[in-house]
CSV table of C-alpha atoms in Angstrom, one decimal:
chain,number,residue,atom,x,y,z
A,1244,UNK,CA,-45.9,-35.7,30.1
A,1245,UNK,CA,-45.9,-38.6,32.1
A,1246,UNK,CA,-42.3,-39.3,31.3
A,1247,UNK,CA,-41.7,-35.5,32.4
A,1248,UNK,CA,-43.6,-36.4,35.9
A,1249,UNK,CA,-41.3,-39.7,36.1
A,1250,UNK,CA,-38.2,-38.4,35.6
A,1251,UNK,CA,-39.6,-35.4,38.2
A,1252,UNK,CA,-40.0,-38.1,40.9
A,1253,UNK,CA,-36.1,-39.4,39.6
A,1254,UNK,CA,-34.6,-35.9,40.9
A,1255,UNK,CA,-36.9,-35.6,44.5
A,1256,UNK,CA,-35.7,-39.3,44.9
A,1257,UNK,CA,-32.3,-39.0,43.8
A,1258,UNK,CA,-31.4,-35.3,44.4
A,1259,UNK,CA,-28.8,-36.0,41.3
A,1260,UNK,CA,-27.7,-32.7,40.2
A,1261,UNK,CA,-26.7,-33.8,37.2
A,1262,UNK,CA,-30.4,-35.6,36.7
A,1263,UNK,CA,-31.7,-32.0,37.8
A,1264,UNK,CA,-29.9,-30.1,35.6
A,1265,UNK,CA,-30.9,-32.2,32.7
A,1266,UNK,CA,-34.6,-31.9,33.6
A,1267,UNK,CA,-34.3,-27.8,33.6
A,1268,UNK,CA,-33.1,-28.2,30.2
A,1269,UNK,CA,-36.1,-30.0,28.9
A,1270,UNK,CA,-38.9,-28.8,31.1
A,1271,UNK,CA,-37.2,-24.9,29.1
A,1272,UNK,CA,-36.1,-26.1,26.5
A,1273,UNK,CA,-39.1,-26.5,23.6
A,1274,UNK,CA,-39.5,-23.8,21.3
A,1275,UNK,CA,-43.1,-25.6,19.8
A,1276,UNK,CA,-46.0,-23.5,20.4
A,1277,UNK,CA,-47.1,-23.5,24.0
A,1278,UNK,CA,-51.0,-22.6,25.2
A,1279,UNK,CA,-51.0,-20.0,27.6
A,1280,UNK,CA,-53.7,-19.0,30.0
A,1281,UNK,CA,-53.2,-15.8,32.1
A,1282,UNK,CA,-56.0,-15.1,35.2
A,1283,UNK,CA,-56.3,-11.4,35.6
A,1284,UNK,CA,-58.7,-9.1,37.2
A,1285,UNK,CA,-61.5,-7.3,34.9
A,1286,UNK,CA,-61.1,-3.5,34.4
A,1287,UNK,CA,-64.3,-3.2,32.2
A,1288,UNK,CA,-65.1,0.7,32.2
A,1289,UNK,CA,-61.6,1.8,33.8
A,1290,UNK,CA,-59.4,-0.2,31.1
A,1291,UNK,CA,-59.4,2.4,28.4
A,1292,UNK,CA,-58.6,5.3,30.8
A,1293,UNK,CA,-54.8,4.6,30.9
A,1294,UNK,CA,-52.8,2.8,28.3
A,1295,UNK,CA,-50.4,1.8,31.0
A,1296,UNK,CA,-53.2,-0.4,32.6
A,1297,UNK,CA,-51.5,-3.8,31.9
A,1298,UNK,CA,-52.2,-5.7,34.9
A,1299,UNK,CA,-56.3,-6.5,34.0
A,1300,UNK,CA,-57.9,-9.1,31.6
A,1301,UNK,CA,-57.8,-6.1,28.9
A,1302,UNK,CA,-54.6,-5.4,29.3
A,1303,UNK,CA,-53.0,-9.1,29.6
A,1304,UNK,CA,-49.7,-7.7,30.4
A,1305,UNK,CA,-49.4,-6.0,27.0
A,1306,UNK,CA,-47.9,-9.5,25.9
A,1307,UNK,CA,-50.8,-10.6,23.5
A,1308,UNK,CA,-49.3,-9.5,20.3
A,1309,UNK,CA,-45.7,-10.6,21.1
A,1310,UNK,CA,-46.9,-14.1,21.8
A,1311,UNK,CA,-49.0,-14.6,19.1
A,1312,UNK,CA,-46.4,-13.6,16.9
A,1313,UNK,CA,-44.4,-16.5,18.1
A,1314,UNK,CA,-47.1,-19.0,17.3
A,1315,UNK,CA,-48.7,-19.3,20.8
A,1316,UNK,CA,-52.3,-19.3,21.8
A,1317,UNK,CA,-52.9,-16.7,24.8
A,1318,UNK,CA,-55.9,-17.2,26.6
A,1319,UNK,CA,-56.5,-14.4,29.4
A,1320,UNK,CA,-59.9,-14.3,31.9
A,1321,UNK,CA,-60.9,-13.4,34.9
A,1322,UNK,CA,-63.3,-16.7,35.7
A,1323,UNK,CA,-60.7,-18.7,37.8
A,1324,UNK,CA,-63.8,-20.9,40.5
A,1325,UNK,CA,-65.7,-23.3,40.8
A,1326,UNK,CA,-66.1,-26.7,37.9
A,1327,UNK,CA,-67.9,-24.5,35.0
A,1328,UNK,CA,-65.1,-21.8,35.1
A,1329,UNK,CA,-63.4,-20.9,32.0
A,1330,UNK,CA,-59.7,-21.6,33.8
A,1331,UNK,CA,-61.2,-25.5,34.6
A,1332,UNK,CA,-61.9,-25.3,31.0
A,1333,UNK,CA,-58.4,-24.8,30.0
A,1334,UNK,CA,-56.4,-27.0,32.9
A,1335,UNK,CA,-56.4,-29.9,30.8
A,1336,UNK,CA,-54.1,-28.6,27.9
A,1337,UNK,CA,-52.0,-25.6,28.8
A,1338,UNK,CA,-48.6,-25.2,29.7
A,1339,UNK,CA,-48.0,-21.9,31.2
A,1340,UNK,CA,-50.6,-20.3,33.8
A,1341,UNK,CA,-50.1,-16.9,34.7
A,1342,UNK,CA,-51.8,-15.3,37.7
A,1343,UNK,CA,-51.6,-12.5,40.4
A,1344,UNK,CA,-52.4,-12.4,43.8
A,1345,UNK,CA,-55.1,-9.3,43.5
A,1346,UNK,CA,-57.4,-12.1,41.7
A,1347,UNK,CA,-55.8,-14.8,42.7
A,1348,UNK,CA,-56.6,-18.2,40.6
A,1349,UNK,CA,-56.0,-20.7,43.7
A,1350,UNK,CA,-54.0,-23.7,41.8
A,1351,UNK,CA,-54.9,-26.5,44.2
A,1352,UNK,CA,-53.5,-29.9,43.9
A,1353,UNK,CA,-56.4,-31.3,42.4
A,1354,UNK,CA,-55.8,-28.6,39.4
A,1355,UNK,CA,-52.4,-29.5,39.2
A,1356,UNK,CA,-53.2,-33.2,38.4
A,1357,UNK,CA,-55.2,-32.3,35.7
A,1358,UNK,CA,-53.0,-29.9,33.9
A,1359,UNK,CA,-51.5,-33.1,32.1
A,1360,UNK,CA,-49.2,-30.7,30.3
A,1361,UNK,CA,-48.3,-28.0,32.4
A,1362,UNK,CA,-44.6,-27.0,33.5
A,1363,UNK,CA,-44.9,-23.3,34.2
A,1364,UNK,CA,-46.8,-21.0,36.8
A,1365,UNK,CA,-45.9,-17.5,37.2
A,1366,UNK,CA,-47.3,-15.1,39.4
A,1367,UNK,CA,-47.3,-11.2,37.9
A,1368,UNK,CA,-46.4,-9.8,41.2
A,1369,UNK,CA,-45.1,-11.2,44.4
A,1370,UNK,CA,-46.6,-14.2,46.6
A,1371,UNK,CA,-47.4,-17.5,44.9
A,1372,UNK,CA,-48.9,-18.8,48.0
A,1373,UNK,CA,-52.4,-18.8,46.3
A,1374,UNK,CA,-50.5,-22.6,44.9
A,1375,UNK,CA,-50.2,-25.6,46.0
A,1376,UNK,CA,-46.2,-25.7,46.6
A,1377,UNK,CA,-45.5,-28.5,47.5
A,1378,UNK,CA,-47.6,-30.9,45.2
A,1379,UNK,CA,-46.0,-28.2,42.5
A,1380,UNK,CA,-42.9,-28.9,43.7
A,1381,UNK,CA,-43.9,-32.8,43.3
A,1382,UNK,CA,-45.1,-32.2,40.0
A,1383,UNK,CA,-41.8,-31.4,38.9
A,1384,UNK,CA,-42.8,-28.1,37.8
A,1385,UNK,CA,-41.5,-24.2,38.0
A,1386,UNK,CA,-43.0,-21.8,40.1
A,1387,UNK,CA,-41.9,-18.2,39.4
A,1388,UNK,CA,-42.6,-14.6,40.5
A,1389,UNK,CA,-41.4,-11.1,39.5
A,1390,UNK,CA,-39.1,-10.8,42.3
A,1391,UNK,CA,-39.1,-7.0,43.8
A,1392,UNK,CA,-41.6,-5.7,41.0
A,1393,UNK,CA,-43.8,-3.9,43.8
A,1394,UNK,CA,-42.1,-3.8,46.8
A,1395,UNK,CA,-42.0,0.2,46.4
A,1396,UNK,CA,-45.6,0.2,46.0
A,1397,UNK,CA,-46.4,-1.8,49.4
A,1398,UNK,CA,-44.2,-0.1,51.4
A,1399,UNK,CA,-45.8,3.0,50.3
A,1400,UNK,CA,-48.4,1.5,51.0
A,1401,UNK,CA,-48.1,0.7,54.3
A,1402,UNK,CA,-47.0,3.8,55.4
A,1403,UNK,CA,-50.1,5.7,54.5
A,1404,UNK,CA,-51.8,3.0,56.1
A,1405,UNK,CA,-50.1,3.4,59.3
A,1406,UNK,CA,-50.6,7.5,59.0
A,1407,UNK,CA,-54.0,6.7,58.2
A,1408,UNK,CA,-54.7,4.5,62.1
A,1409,UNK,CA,-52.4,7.1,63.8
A,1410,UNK,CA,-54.4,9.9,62.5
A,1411,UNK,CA,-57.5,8.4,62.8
A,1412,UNK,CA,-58.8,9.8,59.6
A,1413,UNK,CA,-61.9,7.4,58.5
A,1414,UNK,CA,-63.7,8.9,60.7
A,1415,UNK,CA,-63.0,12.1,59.4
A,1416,UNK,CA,-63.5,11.3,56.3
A,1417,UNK,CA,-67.0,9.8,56.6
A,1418,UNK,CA,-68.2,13.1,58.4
A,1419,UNK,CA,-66.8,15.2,55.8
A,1420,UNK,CA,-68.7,13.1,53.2
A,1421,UNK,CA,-71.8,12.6,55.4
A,1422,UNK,CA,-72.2,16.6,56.3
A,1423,UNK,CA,-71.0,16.6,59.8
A,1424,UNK,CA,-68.5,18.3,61.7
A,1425,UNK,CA,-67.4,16.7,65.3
A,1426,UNK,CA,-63.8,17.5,65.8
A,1427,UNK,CA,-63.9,15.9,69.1
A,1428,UNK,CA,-64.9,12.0,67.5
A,1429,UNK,CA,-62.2,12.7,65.4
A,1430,UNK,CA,-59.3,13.8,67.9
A,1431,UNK,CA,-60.2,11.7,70.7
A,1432,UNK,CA,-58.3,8.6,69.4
A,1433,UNK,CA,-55.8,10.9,66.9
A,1434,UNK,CA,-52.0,10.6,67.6
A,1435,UNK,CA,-48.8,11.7,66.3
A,1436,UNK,CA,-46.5,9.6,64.9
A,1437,UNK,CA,-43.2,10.4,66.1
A,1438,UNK,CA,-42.5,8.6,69.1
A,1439,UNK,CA,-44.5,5.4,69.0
A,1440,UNK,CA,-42.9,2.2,68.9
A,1441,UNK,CA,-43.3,0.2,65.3
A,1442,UNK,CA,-42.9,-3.0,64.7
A,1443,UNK,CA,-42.6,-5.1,61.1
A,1444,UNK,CA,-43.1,-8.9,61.5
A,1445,UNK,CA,-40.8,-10.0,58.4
A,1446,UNK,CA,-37.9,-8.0,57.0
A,1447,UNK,CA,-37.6,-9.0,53.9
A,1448,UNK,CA,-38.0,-6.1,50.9
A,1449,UNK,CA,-40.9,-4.8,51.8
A,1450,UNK,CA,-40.2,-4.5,55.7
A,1451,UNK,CA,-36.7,-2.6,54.9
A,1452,UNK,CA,-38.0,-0.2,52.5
A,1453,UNK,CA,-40.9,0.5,55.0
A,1454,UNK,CA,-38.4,0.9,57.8
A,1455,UNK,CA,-36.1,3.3,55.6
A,1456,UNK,CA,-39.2,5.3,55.0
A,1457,UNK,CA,-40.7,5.4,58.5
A,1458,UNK,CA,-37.2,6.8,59.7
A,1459,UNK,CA,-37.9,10.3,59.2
A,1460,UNK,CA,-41.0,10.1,61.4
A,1461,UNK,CA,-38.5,9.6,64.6
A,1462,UNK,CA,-40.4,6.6,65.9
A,1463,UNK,CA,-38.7,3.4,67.5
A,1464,UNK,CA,-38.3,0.5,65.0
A,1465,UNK,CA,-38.0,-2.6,65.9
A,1466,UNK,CA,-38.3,-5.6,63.5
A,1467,UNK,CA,-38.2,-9.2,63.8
A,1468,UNK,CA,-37.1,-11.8,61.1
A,1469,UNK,CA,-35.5,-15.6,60.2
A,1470,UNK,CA,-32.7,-13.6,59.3
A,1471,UNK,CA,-31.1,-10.7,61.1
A,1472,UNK,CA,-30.6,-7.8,59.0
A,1473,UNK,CA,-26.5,-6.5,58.0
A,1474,UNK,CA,-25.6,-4.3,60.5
A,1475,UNK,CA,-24.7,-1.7,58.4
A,1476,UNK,CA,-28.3,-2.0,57.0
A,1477,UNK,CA,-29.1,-1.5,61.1
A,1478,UNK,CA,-27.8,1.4,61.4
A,1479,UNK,CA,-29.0,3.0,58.1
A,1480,UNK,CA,-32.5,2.1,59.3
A,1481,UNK,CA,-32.3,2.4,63.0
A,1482,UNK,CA,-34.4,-0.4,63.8
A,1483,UNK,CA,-33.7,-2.7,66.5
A,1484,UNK,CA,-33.5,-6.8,66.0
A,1485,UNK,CA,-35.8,-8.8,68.4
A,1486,UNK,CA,-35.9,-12.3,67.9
A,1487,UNK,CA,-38.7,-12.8,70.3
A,1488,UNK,CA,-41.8,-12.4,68.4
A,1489,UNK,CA,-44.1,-12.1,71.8
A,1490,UNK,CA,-42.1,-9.9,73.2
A,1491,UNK,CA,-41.8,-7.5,70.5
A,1492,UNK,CA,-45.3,-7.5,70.0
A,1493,UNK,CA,-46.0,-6.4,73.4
A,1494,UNK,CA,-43.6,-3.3,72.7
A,1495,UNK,CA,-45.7,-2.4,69.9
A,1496,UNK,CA,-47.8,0.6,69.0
A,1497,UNK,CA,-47.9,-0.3,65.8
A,1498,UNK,CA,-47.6,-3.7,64.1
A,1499,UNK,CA,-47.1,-4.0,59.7
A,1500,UNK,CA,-47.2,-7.5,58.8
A,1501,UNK,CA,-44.5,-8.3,56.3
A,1502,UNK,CA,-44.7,-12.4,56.1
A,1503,UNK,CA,-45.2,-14.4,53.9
A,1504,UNK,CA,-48.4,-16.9,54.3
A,1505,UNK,CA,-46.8,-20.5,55.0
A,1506,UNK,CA,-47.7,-22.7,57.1
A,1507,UNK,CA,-46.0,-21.8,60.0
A,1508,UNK,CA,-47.6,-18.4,59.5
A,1509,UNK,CA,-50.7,-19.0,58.2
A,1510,UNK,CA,-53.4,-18.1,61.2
A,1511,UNK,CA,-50.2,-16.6,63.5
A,1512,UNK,CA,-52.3,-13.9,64.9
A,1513,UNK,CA,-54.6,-16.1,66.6
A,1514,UNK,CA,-56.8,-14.8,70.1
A,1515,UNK,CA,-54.0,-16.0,72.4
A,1516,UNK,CA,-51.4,-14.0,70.5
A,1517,UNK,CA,-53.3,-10.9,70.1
A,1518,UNK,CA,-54.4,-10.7,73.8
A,1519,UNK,CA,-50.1,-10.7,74.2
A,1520,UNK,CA,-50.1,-7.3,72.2
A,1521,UNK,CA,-50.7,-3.8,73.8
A,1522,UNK,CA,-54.4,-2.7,74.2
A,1523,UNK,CA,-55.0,-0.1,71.6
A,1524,UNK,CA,-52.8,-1.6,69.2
A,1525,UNK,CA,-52.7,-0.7,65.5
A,1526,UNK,CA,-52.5,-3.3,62.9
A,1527,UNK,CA,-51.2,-3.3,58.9
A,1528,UNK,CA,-51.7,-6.2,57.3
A,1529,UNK,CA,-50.7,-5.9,53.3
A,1530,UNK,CA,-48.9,-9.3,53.5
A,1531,UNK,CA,-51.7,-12.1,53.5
A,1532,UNK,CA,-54.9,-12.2,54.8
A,1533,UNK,CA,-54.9,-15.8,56.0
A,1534,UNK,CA,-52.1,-15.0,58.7
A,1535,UNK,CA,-54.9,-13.8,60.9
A,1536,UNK,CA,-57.5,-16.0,62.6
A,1537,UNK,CA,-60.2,-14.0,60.6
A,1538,UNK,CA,-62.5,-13.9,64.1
A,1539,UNK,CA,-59.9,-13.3,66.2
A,1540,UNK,CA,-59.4,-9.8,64.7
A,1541,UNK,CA,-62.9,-9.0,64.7
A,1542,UNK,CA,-62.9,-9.3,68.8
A,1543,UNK,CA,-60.0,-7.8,69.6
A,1544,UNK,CA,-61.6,-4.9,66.9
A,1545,UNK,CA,-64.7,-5.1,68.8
A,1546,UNK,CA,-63.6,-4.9,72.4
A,1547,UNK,CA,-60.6,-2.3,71.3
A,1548,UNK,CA,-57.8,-4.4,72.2
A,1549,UNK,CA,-56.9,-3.6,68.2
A,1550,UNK,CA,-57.9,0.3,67.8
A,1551,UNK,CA,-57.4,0.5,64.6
A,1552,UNK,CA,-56.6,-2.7,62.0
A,1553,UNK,CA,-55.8,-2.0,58.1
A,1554,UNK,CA,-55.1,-3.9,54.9
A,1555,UNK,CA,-55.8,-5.1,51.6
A,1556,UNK,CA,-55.6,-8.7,51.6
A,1557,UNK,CA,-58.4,-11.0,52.8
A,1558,UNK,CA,-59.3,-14.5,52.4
A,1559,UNK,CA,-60.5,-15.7,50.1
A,1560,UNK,CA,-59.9,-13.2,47.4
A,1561,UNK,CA,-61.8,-11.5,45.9
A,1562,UNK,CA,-63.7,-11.5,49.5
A,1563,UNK,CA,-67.5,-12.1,49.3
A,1564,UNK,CA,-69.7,-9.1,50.3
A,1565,UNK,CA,-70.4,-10.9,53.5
A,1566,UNK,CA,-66.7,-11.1,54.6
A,1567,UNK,CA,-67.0,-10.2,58.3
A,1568,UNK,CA,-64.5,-8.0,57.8
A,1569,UNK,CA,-66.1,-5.5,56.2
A,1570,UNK,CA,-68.0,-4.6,59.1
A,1571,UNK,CA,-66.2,-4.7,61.9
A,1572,UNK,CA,-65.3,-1.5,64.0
A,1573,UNK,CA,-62.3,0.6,63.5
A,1574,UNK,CA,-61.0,-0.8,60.6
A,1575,UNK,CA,-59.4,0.6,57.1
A,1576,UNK,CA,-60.2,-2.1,54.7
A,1577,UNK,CA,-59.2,-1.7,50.6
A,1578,UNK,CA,-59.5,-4.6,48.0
A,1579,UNK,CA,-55.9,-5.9,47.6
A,1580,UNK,CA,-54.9,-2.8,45.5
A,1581,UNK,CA,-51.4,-2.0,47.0
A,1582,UNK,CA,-49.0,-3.7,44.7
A,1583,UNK,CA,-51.2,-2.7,41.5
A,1584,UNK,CA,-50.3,0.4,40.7
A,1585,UNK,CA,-49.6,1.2,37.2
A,1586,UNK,CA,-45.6,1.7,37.9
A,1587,UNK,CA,-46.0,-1.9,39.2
A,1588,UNK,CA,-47.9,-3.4,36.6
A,1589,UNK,CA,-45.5,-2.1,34.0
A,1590,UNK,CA,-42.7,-3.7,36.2
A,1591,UNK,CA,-44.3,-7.3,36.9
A,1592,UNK,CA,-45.2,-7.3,33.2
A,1593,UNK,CA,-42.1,-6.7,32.0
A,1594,UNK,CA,-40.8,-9.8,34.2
A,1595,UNK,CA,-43.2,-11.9,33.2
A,1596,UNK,CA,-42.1,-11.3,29.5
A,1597,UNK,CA,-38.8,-11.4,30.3
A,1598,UNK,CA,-39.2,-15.0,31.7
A,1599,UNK,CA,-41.8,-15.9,29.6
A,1600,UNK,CA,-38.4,-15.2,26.7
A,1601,UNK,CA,-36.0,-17.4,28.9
A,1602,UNK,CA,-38.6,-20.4,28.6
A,1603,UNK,CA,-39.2,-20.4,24.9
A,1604,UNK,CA,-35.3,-20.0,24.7
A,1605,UNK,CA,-34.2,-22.9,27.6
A,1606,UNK,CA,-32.5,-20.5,29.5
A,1607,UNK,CA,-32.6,-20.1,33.4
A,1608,UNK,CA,-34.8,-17.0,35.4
A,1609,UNK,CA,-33.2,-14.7,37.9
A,1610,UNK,CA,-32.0,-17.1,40.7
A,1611,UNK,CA,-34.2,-15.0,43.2
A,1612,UNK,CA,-37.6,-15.2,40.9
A,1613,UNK,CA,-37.8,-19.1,41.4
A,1614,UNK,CA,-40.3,-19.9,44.1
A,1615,UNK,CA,-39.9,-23.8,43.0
A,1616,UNK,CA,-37.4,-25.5,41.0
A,1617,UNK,CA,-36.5,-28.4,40.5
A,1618,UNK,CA,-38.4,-29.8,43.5
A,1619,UNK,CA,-37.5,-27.8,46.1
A,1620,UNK,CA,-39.1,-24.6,47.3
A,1621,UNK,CA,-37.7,-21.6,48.1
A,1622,UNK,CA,-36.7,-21.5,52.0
A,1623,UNK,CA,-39.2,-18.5,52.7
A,1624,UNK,CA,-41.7,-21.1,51.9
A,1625,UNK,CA,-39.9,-24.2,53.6
């Protein structure tokens, strides 16, 4: 191990391809049995209710049998904090950690130092910012996600989330389950769709699919990215290019957060820029919960500068059942359910086998799965 770490300080040093290449090939390329720890969320009653439920410590991504087949050990929990946890237990001796970022196990730098043996950290979804990537990327070890596996399902996602502001529809909901009937608390604050300006902060997968889907509503999309979208893929969408973050903010009925957490973005939507965004504005945040300035939103929530502010990713996750968040006025607040459905699952699953198969075998992942290799990170995280 410490010769792997070595020659993993050779190749940041050197930036030798050759040197590089050489170390894929042997970080890959052992077919000995390998301990594997997968950090899951607990379905308890619900995990018998669907076979297809592969995404929770019962399920371990329907992988168990094909692993231990092969000769390796599979340990799968859901105790991922603090010293006593059963993940701190297993640090010191595996080589493959597999998480997701609906129970995130946070692999700090501290963790990765004591992993003496570990090469490997895949994330059975999308976002491996709940890492350390840069003292992975030190490490000399591979970072990995299941690329595209539940784009679909956050975009969905998103849109009934924005339907959901628009429409006003808590409110509704909570008088229809609470006996009442005030149309007028309801319709005060309800909107139509079509018309209002949108706006997606990040384009990436998610943001495009979300933008192909809101078309049909006849609203005015507008999107703002690192990279400017084809212009053929433009047109298909109709949404408008604004490099300007500010200033397309301040267009914006409606803004859907589509970044990833980094740390350029990480605390973004601080007081300063939300006072820059229309009052009344409606907020979707499925991307990560640490790109707001956690009190930030609750004023702006408070004094109605946000009307309306929805999502499913907080910090920390799980969030504790005082997260302020959870009580703060006009919001729409789920646990960090939108890229677990069960078509997901079966697709983030599947990647993580396939991978898992290219590591036993030495063979290379899909060049867009890699979040770190061979000491670099990938540039949405640069």
């Amino acid at each position: 191990m410490a010769m792997r770490r070595a020659i993993a300080s050779a190749i940041r040093t050197t930036k030798a391809t050759s040197v590089s290449s050489s170390f894929a090939r042997n970080l890959h390329g052992s077919s000995s049995s390998k301990k594997i720890v997968g950090v899951f969320y607990k379905a308890n009653e619900y995990a018998s209710m669907n076979p297809n439920f592969v995404g929770c410590v019962e399920g371990s991504l329907g992988i168990r049998g094909w692993l231990e087949s092969q000769g390796h050990q599979y340990i799968v929990t859901d105790d991922k904090d603090g010293p006593d946890s059963e993940l701190e237990k297993q640090i010191p001796d595996l080589h493959v950690l597999i998480s997701t970022p609906f129970h995130p196990a946070y692999v700090t730098a501290e963790r990765i130092k004591r992993a003496k043996n570990l090469e490997l950290l895949l994330t059975a979804g999308i976002g491996s910012d709940h890492i350390d990537l840069k003292a992975a990327a030190a490490a000399g070890l591979t970072v990995a996600e299941v690329t595209g596996s539940n784009t679909v399902s956050v975009a969905e996602d998103e849109l009934m989330r924005i339907l959901i502001l628009v429409r006003n529809f808590v409110p509704g909901y909570h008088q229809a389950i609470s006996g009442e009937w005030n149309v007028a608390g309801i319709a005060y604050r309800s909107y139509d769709l079509e018309g209002k300006t949108i706006g997606t902060v990040g384009a990436g997968r998610i943001g495009k699919l979300l933008l192909q889907r809101l078309k049909p509503f006849n609203c005015n999309l507008l999107y703002h990215d690192r990279i400017r979208m084809d212009p053929e893929l433009e047109t298909q969408t109709g949404a408008t290019y604004e490099e300007d973050l500010v200033k397309m903010l301040g267009k914006c009925d409606v803004v859907v957060i589509n970044t990833p957490l980094t740390e350029k973005t990480k605390g973004l939507f601080n007081k300063e820029l939300i006072a820059k965004m229309k009052k009344g504005v409606l907020i979707v945040n499925n991307a990560r919960g640490a790109i707001m300035d956690t009190q930030a939103v609750i004023d702006a929530c408070s004094t109605g500068h946000i009307a309306g502010y929805s999502g499913d990713v907080w910090y920390p996750q799980p969030a504790p059942k005082d997260h302020p968040w959870r009580y703060m006025p006009n919001h729409a607040m789920t646990p960090h359910i939108s890229g677990t459905t069960i078509d997901a699952q079966l697709r983030y699953a599947a990647g993580v086998k396939d991978m898992l198969d290219n590591y036993f075998k030495g063979e290379e992942f899909p060049a867009q799965n890699y979040i770190v290799k061979e000491g670099e990170l990938a540039p949405q995280y640069r």
